[in-house]
CSV table of C-alpha atoms and ligand atoms in Angstrom, one decimal:
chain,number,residue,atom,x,y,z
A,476,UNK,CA,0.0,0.0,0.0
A,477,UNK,CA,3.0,2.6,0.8
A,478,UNK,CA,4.8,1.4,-2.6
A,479,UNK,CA,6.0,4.6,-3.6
A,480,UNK,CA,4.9,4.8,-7.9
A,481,UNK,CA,5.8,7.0,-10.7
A,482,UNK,CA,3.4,9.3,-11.9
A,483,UNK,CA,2.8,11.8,-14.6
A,484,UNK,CA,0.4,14.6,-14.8
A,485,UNK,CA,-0.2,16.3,-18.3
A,486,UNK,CA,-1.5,20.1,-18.0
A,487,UNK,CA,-1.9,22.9,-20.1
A,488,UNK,CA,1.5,24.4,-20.9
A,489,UNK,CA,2.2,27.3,-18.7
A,490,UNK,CA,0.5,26.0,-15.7
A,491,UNK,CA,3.4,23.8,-14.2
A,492,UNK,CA,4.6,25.8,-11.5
A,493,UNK,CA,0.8,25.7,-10.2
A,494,UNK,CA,0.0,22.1,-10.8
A,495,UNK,CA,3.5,21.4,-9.2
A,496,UNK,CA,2.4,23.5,-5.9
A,497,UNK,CA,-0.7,21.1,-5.8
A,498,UNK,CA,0.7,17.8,-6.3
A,499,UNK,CA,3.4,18.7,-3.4
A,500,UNK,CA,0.2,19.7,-1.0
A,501,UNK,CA,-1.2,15.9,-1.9
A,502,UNK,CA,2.6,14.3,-0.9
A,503,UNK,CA,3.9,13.5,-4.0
A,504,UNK,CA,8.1,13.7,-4.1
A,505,UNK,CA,10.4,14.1,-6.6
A,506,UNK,CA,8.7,16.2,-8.6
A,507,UNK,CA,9.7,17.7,-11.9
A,508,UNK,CA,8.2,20.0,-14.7
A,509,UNK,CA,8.7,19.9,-18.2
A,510,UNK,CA,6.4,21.8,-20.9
A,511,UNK,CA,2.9,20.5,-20.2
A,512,UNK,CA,3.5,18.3,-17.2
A,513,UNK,CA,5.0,16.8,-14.0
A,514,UNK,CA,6.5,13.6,-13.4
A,515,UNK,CA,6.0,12.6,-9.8
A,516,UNK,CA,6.3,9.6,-7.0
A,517,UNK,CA,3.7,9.0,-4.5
A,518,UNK,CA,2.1,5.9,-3.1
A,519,UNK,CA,-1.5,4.6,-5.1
A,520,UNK,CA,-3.2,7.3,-2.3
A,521,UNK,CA,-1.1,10.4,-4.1
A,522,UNK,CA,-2.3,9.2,-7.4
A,523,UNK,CA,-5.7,9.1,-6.2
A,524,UNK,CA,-5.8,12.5,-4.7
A,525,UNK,CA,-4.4,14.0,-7.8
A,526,UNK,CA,-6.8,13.0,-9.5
A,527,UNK,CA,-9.8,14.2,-7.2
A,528,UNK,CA,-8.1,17.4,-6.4
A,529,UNK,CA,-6.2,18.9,-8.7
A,530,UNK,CA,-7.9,21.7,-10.8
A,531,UNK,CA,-4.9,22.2,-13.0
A,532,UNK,CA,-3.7,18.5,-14.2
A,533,UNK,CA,-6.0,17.3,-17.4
A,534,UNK,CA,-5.0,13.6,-16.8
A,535,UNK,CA,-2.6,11.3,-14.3
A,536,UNK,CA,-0.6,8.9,-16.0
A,537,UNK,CA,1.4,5.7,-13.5
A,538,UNK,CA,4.5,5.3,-15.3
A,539,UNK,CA,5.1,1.5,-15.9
A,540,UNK,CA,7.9,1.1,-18.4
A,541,UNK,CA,10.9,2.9,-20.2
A,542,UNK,CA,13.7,1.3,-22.4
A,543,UNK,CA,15.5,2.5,-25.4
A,544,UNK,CA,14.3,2.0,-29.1
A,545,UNK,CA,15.7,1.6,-32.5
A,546,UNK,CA,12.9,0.5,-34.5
A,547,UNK,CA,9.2,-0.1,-33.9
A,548,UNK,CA,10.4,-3.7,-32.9
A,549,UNK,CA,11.8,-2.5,-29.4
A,550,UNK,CA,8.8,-1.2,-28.9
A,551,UNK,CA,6.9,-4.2,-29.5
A,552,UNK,CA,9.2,-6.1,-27.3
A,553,UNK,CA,8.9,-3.2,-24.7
A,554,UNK,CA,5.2,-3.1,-24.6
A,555,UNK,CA,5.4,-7.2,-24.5
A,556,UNK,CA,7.6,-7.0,-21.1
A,557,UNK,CA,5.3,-4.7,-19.2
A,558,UNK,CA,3.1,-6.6,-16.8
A,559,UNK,CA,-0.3,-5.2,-17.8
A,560,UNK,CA,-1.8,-8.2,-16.3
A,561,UNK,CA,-1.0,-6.9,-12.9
A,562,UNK,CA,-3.5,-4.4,-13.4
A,563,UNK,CA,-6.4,-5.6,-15.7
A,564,UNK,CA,-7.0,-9.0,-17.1
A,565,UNK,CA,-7.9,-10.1,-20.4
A,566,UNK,CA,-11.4,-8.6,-20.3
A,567,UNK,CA,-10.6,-5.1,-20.3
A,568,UNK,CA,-10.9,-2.8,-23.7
A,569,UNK,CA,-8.3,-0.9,-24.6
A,570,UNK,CA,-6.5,1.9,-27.0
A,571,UNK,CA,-3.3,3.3,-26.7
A,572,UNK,CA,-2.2,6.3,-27.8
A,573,UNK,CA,1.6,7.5,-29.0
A,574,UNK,CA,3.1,10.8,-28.5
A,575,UNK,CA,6.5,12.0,-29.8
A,576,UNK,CA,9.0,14.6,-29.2
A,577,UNK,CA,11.8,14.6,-31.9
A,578,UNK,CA,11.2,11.1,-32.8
A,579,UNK,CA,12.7,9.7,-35.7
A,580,UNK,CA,9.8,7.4,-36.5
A,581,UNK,CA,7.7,7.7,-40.2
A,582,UNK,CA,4.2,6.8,-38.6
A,583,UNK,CA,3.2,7.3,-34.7
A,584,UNK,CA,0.2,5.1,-35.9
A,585,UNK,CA,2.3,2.3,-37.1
A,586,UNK,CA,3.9,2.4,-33.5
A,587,UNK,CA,0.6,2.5,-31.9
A,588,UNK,CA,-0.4,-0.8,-33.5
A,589,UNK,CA,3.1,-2.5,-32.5
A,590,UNK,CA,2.8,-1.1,-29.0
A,591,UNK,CA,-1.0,-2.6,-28.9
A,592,UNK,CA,0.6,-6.4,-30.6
A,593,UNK,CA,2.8,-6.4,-27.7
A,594,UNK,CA,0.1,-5.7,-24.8
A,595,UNK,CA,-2.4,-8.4,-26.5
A,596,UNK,CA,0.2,-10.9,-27.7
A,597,UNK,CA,1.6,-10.9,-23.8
A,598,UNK,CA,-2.3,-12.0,-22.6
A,599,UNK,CA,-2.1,-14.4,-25.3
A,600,UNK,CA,0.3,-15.8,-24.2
A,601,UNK,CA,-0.9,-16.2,-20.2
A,602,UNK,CA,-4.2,-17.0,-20.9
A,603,UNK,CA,-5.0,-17.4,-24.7
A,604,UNK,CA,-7.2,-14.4,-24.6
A,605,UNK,CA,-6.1,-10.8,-26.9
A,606,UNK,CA,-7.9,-8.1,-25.3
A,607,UNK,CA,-10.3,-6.2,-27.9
A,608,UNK,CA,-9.4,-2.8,-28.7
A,609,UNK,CA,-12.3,0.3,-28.1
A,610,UNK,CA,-11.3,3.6,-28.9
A,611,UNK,CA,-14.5,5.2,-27.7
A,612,UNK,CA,-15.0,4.2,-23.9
A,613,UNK,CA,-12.2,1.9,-23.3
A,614,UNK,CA,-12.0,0.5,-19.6
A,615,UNK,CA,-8.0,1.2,-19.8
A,616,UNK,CA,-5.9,3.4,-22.1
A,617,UNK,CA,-2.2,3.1,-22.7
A,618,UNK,CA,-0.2,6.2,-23.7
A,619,UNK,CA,3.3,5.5,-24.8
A,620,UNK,CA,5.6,8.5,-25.4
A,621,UNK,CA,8.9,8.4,-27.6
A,622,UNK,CA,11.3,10.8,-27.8
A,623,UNK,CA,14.5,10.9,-30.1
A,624,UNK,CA,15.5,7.3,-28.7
A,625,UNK,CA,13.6,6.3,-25.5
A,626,UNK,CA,10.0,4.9,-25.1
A,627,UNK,CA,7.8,5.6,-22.1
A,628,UNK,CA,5.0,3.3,-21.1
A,629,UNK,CA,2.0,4.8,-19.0
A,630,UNK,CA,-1.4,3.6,-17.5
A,631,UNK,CA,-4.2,6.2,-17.5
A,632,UNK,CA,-5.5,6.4,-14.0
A,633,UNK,CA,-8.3,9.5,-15.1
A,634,UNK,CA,-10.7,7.7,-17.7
A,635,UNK,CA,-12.0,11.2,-18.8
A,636,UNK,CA,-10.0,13.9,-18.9
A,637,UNK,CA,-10.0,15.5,-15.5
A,638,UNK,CA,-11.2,18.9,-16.7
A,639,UNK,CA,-14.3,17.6,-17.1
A,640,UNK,CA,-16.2,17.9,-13.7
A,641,UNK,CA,-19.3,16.4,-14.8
A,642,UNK,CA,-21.4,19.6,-14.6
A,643,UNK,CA,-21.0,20.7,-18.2
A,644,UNK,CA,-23.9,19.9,-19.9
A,645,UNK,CA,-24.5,22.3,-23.0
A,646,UNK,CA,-21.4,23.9,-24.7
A,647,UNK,CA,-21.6,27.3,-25.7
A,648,UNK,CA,-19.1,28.3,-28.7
A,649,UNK,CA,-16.2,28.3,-27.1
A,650,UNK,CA,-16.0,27.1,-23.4
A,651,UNK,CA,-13.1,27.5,-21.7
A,652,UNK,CA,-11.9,24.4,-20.6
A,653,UNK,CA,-12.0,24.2,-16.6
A,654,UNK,CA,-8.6,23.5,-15.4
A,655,UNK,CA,-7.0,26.5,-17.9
A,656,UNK,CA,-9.5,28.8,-16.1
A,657,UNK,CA,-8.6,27.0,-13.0
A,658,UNK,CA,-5.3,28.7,-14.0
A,659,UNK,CA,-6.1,31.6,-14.6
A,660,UNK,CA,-7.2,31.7,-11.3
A,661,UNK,CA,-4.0,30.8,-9.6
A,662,UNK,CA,-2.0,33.2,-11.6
A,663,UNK,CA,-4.6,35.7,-9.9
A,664,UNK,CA,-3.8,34.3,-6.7
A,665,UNK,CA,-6.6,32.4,-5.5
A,666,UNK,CA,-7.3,30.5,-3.5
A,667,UNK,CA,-4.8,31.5,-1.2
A,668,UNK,CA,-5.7,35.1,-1.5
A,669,UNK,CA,-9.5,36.1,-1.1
A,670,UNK,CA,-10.3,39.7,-2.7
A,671,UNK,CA,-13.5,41.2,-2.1
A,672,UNK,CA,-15.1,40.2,-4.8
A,673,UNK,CA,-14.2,37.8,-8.3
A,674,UNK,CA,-16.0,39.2,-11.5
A,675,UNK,CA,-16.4,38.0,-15.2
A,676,UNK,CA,-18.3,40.6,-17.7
A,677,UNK,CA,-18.0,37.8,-20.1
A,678,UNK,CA,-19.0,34.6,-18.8
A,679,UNK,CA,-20.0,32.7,-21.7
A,680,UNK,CA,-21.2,29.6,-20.2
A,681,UNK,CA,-19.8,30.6,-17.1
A,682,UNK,CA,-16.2,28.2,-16.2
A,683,UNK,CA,-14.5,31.1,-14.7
A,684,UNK,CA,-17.3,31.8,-12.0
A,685,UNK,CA,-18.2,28.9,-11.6
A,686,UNK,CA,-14.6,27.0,-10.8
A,687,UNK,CA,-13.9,30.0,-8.6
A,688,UNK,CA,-16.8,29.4,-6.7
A,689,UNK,CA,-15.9,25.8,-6.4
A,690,UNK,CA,-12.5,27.1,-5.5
A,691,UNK,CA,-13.3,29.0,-2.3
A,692,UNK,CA,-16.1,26.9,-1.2
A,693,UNK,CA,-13.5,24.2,-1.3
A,694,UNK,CA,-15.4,22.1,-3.6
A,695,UNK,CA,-13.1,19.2,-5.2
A,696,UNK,CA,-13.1,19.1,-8.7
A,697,UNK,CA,-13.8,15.4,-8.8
A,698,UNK,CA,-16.0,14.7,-5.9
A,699,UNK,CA,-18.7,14.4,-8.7
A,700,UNK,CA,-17.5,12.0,-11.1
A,701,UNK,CA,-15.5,8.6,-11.8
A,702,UNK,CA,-11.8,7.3,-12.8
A,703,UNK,CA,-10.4,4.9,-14.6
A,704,UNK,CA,-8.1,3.5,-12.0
A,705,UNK,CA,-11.8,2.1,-10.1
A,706,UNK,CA,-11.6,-0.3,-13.2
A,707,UNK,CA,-8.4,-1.9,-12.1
A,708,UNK,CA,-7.6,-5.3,-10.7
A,709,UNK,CA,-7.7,-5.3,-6.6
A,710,UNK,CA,-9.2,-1.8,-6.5
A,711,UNK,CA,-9.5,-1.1,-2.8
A,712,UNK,CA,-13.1,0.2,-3.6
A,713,UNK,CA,-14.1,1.1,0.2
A,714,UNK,CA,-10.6,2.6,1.2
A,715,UNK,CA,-11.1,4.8,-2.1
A,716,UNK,CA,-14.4,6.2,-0.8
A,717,UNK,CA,-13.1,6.7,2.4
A,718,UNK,CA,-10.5,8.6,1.3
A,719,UNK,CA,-12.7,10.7,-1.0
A,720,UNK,CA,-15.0,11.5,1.7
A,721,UNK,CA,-12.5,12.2,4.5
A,722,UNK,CA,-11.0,15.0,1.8
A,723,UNK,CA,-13.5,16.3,0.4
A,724,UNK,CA,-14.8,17.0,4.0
A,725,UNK,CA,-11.6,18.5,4.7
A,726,UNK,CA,-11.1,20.6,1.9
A,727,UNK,CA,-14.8,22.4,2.7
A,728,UNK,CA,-14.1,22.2,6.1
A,729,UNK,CA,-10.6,24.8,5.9
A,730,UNK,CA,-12.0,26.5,3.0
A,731,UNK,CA,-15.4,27.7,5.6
A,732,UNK,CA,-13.3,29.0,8.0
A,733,UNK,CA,-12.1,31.9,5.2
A,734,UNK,CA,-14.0,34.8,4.1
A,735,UNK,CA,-15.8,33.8,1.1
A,736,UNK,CA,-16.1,36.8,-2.3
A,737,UNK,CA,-18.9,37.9,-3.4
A,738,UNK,CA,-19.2,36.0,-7.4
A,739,UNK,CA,-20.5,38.4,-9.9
A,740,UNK,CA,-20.6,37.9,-13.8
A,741,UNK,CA,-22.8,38.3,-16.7
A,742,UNK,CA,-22.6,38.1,-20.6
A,743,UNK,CA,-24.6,39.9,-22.8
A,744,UNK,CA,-26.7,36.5,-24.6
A,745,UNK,CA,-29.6,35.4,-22.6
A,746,UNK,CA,-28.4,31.5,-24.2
A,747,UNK,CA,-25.2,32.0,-22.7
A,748,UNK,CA,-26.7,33.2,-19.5
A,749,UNK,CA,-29.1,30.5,-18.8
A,750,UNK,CA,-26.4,27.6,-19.7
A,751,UNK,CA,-23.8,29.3,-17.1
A,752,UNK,CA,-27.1,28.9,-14.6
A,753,UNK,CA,-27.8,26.0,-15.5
A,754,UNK,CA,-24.2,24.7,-15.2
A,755,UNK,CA,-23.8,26.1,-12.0
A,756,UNK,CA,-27.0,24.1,-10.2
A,757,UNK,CA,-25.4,21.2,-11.7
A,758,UNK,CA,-21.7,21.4,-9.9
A,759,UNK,CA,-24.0,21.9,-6.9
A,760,UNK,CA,-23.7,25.2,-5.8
A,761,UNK,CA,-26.5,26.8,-4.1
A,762,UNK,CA,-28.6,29.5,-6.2
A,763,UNK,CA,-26.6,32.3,-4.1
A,764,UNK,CA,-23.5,31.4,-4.7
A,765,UNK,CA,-23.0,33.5,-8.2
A,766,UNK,CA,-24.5,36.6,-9.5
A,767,UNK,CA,-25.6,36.6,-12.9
A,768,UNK,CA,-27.2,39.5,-14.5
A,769,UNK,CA,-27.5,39.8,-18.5
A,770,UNK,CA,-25.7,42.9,-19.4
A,771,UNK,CA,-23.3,44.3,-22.3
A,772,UNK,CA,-20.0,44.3,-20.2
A,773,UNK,CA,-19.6,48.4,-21.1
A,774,UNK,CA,-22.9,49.0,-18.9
A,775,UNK,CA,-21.2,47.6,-16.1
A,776,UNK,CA,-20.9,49.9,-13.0
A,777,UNK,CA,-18.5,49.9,-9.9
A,778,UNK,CA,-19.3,46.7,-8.3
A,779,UNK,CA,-17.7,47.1,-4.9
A,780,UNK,CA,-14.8,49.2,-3.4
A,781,UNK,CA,-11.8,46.1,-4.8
A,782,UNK,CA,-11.8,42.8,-6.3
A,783,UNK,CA,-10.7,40.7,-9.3
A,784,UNK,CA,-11.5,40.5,-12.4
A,785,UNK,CA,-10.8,37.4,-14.1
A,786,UNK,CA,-12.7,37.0,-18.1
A,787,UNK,CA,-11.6,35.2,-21.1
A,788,UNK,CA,-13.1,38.6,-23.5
A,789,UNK,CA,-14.3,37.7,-27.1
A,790,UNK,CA,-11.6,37.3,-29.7
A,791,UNK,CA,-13.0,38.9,-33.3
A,792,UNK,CA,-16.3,39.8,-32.9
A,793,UNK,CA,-18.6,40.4,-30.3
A,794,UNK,CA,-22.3,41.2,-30.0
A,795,UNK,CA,-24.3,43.7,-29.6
A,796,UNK,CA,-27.2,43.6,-27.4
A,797,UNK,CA,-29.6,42.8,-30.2
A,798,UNK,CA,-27.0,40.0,-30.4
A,799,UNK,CA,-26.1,41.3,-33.6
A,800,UNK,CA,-22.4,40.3,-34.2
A,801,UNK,CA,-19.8,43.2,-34.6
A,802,UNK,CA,-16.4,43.1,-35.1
A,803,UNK,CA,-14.4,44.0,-31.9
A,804,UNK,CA,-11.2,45.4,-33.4
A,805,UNK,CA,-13.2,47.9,-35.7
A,806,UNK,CA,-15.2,49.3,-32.9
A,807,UNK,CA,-14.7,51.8,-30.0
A,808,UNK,CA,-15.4,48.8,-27.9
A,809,UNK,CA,-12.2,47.9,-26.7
A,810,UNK,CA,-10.8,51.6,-25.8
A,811,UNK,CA,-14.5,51.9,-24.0
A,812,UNK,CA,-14.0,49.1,-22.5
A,813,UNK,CA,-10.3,50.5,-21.2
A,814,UNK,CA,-12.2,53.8,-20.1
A,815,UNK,CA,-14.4,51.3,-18.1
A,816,UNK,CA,-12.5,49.6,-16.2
A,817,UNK,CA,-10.4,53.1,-14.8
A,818,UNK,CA,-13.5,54.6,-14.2
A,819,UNK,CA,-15.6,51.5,-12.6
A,820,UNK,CA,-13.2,49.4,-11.8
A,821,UNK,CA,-10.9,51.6,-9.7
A,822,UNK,CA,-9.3,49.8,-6.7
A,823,UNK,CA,-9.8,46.3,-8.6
A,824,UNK,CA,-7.2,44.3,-10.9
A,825,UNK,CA,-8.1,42.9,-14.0
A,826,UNK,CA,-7.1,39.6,-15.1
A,827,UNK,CA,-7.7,39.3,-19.1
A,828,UNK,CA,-7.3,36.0,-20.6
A,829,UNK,CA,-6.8,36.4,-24.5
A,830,UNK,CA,-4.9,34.6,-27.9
A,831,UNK,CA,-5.4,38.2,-29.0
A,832,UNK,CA,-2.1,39.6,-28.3
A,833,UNK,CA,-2.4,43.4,-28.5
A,834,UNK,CA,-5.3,43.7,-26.6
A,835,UNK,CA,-3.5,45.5,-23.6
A,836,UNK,CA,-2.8,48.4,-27.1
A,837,UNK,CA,-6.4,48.2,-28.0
A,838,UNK,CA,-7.7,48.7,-24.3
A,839,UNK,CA,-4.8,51.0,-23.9
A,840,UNK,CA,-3.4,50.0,-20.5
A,841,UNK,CA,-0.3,49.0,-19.8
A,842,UNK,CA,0.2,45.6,-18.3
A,843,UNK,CA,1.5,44.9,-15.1
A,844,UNK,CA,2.3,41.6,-15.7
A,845,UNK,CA,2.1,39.3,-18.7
A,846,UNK,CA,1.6,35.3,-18.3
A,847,UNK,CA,2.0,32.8,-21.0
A,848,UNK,CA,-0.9,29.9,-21.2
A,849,UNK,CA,-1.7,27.6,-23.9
A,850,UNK,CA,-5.1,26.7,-24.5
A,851,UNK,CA,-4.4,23.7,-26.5
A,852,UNK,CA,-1.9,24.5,-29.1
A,853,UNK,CA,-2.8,28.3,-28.8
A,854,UNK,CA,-0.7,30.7,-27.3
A,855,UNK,CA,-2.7,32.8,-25.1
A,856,UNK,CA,-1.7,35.5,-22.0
A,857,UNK,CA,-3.0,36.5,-19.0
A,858,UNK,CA,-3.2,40.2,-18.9
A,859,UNK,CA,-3.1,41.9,-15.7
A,860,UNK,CA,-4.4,45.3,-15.5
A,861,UNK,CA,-4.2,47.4,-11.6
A,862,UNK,CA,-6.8,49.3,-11.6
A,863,UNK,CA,-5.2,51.6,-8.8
A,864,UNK,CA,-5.3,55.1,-9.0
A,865,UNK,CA,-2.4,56.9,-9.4
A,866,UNK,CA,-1.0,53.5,-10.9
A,867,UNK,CA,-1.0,54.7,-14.4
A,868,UNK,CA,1.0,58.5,-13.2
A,869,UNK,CA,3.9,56.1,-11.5
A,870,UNK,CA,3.9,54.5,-14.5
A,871,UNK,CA,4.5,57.6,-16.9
A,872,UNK,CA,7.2,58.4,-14.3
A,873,UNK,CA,9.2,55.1,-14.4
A,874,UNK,CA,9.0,55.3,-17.6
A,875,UNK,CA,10.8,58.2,-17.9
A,876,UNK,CA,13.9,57.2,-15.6
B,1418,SAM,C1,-14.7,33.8,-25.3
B,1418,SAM,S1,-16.3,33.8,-24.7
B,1418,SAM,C2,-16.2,33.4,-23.0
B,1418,SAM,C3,-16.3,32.0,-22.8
B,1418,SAM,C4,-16.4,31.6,-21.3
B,1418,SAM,N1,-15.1,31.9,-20.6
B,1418,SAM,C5,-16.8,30.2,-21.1
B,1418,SAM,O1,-16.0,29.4,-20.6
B,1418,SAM,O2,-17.8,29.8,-21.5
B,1418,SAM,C6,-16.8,35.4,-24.8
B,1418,SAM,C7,-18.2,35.7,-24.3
B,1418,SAM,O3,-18.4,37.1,-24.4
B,1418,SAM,C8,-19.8,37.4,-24.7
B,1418,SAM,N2,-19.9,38.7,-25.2
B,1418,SAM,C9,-19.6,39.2,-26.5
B,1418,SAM,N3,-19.8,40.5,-26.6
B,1418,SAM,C10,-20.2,40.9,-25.3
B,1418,SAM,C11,-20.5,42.2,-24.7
B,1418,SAM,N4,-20.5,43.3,-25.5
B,1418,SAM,N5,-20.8,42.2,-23.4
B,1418,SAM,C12,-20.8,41.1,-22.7
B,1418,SAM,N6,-20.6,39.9,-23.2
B,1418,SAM,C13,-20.2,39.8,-24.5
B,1418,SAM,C14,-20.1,36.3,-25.7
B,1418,SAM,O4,-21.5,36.0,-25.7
B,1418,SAM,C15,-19.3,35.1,-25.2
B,1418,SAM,O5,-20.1,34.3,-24.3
């Protein structure tokens, strides 16, 4: 039970340094980032808590085997020495996926189906029986990474991807996904630090609200749902639950005892609107927890004395409250929208979550800090705007030193 494991969690890129701060708060050791990931050890309870808790990893991998390669042969042969029977019989689906960095092979696909001979030619061989392969809801996935000359063999332990919470029913046009604005978050410095007040003028279907509400109620992200590793072989099915319970318990438990924001947010479609509400109800917070009001985010006035704001802002076009579509970069809207915040907003920061990378020219404010994230393969920053005054008059003046 205390055999310490390998583990690797994937994230988006950019967010290591805060998925790194959460897996040491679980116990995991040796812990190392690369670009869009940790590696970690931790006993079978580590790996479980990652996956329950962490807002920022998007799967956890157990590490299983490594060896170098050549040809597609050593990987067969690597894939064929890997006790997979240790964790599922011959029963369980499966579907492995490769990924490479600087790999030398001509076809990632023609590796996948060597690595999956090896895994079914090794139950074979025990007990006469080659797994089928399902690619849509397998009980166990396989990734395999290769580099320039070395394979990796892991077993998913998440089953979904954990950014799903199990809330999200309809998708607006472009959700964010939940652990990048579980990010964006922690570069704004929750949950640790509480401001008055957490705000999104354009919530879209509402993530950002809604996982920061979930954040400082101390609501684990995957109290609500299921993982893969309850599918493997001498699954300790009652510990697991006692575990869950005993954490999620005492996550809600410290998180109580701090002062608690007001949530505020709106977005100017009544169809986006009702999906956020909707989506809230179904993580299970309580009709109070998050303010929604339908409103163009310019109409906005001064919501309290300080606070956060932290919105992912339309990219291209944005609507009108006829929800007519306009183009944002040939409209006022964004140098209004730049009046709005020093005017309203004074006393707050502003967290802006864009691919669009002049916006901090087209809102014209100066940055106080810049953060890289990826969402996906797109390189997006985290804008952050203090809305102090007087800010902007230092400013003029360091500039000039
Ligand atoms: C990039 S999406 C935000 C997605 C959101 N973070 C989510 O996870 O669903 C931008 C949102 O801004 C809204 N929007 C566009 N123009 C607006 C305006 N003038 N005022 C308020 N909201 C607006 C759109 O309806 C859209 O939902």
């Amino acid at each position: 039970v205390n055999q310490k494991l390998g583990f690797f969690a994937a994230c988006p890129r950019g967010a290591e340094e805060f998925l790194t701060t959460e897996l040491k708060s679980f116990g995991a050791t040796d812990i190392l980032a690369t670009g869009g990931g940790v590696s970690f050890n931790g006993t079978a309870q580590v790996g479980w808590h990652a996956n329950l808790a962490s807002r920022i990893a998007s799967r956890v991998l157990q590490r299983l085997s490594s060896g170098f390669y050549h040809s597609t042969d050593d990987l067969y042969a690597l894939a064929k020495s890997t006790a997979w029977e240790l964790f599922h019989d011959s029963q369980a689906t499966l579907r492995v996926d490769v990924s490479a960095t600087r790999s030398p092979l001509q076809s990632l696909q023609f590796a996948t189906l060597r690595i999956k001979d090896g895994i079914c030619d090794r139950y074979r061989d025990i007990d006469g029986q080659r797994p089928s392969i399902d690619t849509q809801n397998p009980t166990r996935r396989v990734l395999a990474h290769v580099t320039a000359n070395q394979c990796t063999l892991y077993l998913d332990w998440s089953g979904d991807s954990l950014f799903k919470r199990g809330w999200r029913r309809d998708a607006n046009d472009a959700p964010l996904k939940e652990n990048l604005a579980a990010t964006l978050l922690m570069v704004a410095g929750l949950p640790d630090q509480r401001p008055q007040a957490i705000m999104d003028p354009f919530c879209g279907s509402g993530t950002l609200l809604i996982e920061a509400a979930c954040m400082v109620r101390g609501m684990l992200p995957g109290g609500k749902r299921r993982f893969a590793f309850e599918d493997q072989l001498g699954f300790a099915a009652t510990d697991w639950q006692r575990f869950r319970d005993k954490q999620m318990h005492l996550a809600q438990t410290r998180a109580a005892a701090l002062k608690q924001p007001r949530i505020i947010g709106g977005d100017i479609t009544p169809a986006a609107l009702s999906i956020a509400i909707d989506n809230a109800a179904r993580a299970g917070l309580p009709d109070n927890a998050i303010e929604f009001r339908q409103s163009d985010a310019l109409h906005w006035q001064s919501p309290g004395e300080s606070g956060v704001m932290v919105t992912n802002p339309p990219y291209g076009e944005r609507l009108d409250m006829k929800g007519r579509k306009v183009i944002a970069q040939d409209e006022r809207f964004w140098p209004e929208f730049g009046t709005l915040l020093k005017r309203q907003f004074n006393g707050w920061q502003a967290w802006l979550l864009t691919a669009d990378l002049d916006l901090p020219g087209k809102i014209r404010l100066k940055p106080k800090r810049r953060t890289p994230l990826f969402n996906g393969p797109i390189e997006c920053r985290a804008f952050c705007f203090d809305m102090y005054v007087g800010t902007k008059r230092v400013e003029a003046k360091l500039d000039n030193v």
